[in-house]
Short mmCIF file of C-alpha atoms and ligand atoms in Angstrom, two decimals:
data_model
loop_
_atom_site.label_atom_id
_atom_site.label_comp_id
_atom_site.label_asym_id
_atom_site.label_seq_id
_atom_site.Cartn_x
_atom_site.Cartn_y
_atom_site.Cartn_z
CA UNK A 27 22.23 13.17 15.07
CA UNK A 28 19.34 13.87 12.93
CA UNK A 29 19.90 12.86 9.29
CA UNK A 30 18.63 15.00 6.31
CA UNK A 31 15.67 12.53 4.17
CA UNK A 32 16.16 12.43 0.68
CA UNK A 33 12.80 12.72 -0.85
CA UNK A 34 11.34 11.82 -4.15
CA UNK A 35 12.55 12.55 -7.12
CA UNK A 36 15.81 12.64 -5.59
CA UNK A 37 17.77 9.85 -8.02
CA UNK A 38 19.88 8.57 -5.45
CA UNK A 39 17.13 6.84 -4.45
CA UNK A 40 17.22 4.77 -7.07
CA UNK A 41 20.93 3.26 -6.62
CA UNK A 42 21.45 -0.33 -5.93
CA UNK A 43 23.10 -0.15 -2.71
CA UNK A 44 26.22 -2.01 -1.97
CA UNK A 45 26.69 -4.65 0.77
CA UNK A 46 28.21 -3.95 4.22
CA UNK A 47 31.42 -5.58 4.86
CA UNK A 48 32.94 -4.05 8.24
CA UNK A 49 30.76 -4.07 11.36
CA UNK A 50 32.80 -1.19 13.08
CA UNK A 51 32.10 1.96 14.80
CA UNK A 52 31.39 3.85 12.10
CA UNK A 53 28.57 1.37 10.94
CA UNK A 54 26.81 1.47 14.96
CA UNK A 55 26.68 5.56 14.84
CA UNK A 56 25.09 5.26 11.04
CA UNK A 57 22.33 2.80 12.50
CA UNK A 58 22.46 5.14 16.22
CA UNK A 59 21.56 8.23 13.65
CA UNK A 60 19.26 6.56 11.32
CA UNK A 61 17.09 5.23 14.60
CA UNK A 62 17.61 9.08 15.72
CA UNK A 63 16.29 10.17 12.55
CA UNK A 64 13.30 8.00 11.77
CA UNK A 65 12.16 8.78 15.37
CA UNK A 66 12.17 12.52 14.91
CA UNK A 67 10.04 11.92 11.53
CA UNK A 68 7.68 9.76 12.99
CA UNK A 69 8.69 6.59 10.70
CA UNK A 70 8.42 3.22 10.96
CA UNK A 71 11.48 1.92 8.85
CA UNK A 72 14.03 3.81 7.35
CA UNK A 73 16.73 2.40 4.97
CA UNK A 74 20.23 4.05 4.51
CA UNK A 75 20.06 4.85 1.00
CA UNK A 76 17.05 7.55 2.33
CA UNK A 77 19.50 8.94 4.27
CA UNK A 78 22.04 9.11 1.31
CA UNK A 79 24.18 6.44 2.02
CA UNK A 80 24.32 3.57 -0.27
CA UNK A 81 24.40 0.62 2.13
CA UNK A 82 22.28 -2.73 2.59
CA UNK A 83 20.84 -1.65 5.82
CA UNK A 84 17.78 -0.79 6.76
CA UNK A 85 15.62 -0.48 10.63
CA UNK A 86 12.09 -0.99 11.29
CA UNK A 87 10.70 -0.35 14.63
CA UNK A 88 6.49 -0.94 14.64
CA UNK A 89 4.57 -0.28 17.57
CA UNK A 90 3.52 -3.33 20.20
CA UNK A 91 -0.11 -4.14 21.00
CA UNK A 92 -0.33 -1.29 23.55
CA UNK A 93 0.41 1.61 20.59
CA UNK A 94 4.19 2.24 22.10
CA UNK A 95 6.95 2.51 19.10
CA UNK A 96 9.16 0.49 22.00
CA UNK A 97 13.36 0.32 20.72
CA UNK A 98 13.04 -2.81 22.68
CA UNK A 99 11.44 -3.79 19.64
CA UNK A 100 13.94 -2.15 17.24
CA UNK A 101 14.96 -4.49 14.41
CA UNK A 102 18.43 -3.75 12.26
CA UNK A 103 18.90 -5.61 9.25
CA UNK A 104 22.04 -5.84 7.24
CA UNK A 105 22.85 -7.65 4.18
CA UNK A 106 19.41 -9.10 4.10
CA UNK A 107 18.33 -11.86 1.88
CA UNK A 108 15.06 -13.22 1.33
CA UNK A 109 14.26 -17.38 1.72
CA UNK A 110 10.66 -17.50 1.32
CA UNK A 111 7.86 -15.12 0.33
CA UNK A 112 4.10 -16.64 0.29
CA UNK A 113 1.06 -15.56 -0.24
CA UNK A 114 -0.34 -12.62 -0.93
CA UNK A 115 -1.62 -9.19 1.03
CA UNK A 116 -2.26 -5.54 0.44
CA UNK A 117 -1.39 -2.96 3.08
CA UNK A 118 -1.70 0.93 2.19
CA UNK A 119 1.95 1.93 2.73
CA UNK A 120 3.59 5.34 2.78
CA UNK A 121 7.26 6.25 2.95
CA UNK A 122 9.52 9.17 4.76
CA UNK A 123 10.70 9.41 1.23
CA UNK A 124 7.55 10.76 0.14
CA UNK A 125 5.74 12.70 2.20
CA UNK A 126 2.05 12.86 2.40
CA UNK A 127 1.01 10.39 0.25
CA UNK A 128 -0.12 6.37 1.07
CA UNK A 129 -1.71 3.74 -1.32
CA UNK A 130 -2.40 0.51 -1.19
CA UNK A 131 0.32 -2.24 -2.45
CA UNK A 132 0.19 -5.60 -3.56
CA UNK A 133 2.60 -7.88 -1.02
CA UNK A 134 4.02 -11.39 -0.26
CA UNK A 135 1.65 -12.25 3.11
CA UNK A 136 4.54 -14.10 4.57
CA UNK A 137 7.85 -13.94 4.71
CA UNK A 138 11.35 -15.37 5.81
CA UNK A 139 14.69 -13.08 5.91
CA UNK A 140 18.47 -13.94 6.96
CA UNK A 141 20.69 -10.92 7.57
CA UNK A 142 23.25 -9.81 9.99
CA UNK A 143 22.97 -7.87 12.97
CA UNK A 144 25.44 -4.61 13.48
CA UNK A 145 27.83 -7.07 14.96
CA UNK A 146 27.99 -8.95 11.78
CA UNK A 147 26.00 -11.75 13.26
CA UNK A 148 23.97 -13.69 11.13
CA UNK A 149 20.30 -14.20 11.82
CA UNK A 150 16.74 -15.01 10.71
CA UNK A 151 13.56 -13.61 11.13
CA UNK A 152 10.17 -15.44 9.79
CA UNK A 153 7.05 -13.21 9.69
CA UNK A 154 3.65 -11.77 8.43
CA UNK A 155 1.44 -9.30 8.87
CA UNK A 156 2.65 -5.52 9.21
CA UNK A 157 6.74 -6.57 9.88
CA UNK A 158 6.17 -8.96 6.66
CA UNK A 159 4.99 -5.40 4.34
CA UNK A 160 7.64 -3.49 6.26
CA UNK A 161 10.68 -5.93 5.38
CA UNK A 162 9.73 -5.81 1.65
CA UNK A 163 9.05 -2.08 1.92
CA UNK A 164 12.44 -1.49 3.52
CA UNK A 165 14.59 -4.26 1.11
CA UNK A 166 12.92 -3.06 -1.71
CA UNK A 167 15.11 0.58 -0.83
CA UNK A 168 18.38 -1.22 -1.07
CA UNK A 169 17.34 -2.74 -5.26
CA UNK A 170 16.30 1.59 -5.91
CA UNK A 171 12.52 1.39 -5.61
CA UNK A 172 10.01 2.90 -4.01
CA UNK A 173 6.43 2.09 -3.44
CA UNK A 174 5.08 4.02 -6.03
CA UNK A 175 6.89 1.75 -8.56
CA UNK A 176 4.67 -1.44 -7.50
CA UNK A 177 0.97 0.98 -7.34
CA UNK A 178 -1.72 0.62 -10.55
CA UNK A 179 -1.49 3.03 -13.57
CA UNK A 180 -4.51 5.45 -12.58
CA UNK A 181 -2.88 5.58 -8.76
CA UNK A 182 0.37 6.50 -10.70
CA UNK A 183 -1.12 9.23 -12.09
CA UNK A 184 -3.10 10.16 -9.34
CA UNK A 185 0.34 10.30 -7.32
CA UNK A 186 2.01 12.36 -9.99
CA UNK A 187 -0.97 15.14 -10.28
CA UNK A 188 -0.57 15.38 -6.29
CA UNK A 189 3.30 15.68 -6.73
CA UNK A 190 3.07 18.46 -8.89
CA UNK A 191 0.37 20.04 -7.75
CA UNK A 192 2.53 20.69 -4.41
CA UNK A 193 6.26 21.42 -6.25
CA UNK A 194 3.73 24.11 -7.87
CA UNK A 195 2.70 25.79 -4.42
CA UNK A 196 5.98 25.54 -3.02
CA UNK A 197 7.28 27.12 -6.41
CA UNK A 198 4.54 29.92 -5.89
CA UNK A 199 5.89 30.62 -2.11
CA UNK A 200 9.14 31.56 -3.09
C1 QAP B 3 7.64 1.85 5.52
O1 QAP B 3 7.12 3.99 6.31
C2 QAP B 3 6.38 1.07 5.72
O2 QAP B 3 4.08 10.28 4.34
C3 QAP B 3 7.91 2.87 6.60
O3 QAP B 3 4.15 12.33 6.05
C4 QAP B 3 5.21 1.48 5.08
O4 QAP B 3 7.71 4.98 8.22
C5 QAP B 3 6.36 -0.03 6.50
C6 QAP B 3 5.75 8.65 7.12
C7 QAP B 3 4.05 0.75 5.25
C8 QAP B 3 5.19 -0.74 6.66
C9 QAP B 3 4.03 -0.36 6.05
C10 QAP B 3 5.19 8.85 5.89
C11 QAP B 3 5.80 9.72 8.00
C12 QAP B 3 6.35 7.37 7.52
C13 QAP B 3 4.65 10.08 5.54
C14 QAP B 3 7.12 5.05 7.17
C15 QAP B 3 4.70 11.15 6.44
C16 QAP B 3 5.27 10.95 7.67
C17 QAP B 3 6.41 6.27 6.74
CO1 CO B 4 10.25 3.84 2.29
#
């Protein structure tokens, strides 16, 4: 099933979500309908608190070196926790959260996660490069922020004239 996105300014987006304690059925068809959903949006990663529900979970699924978004290559991450973040990269990121608009952010190059799988199964995953941004990205979801939080002053404002610039034309079509 296709989830509805909240989108910015929505404020549940910026609840702390709560840790998952029971790896049951109901947890597989929230991950089964947040894979669904980030599919049919043409996403990347998707955390649950985008979809409303106030969980430490989030998904990432990035393309493989011949362009194919493969789920084969579908990571879920519960209860993450970071061990090591080095270095430093920027990466111009967007978000399903809010629509149409990407700028470059200031990242840890390289990082090293433990989290459970949706069998409650712990594991680790060391990284860099695009999966590194997209962890942070993602965990960042489940502490309430968003991208736009960690962007420089003048692409703040730049941001904000865009966002109400288009609430104003959608105001106008009604
Ligand atoms: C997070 O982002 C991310 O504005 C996932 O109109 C960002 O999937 C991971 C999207 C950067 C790594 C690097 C955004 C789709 C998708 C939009 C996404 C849009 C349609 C964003
Ligand atoms: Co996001």
């Amino acid at each position: 099933m296709v989830l509805e996105i909240l989108s910015y300014p929505n404020k549940k987006l910026y609840e702390v979500s709560k840790e998952v304690e029971t790896f049951d059925e109901e947890l597989h068809k929230l991950l089964d309908d947040m894979y669904e959903t980030m599919i049919a949006k043409d996403g990347i990663g998707l955390a649950a608190i985008q979809v409303g529900v106030a969980k430490r979970i989030f998904i990432v699924n990035l393309s493989n070196e011949e362009g194919v978004q493969d789920k084969a290559d579908l990571i879920e991450i519960i209860n993450p926790e970071f061990e090591l973040k080095v270095g430093e990269c920027v990466y111009q990121e967007g978000c399903l959260s809010v629509p149409g608009f990407y700028e470059d952010v200031k990242r840890a190059e390289r990082v090293k996660i433990k989290f459970q799988d949706r069998f409650g199964q712990e594991r680790q995953i060391e990284t860099d490069g695009l999966l590194a941004v997209a962890l942070q990205h993602e965990n960042d979801h489940l502490d309430g922020h968003l991208f736009i939080e960690k962007i420089g002053y003048n692409k703040r404002k730049k941001f904000e004239k865009e966002y109400k610039s288009k609430k104003n034309k959608k105001e106008h079509r009604l």
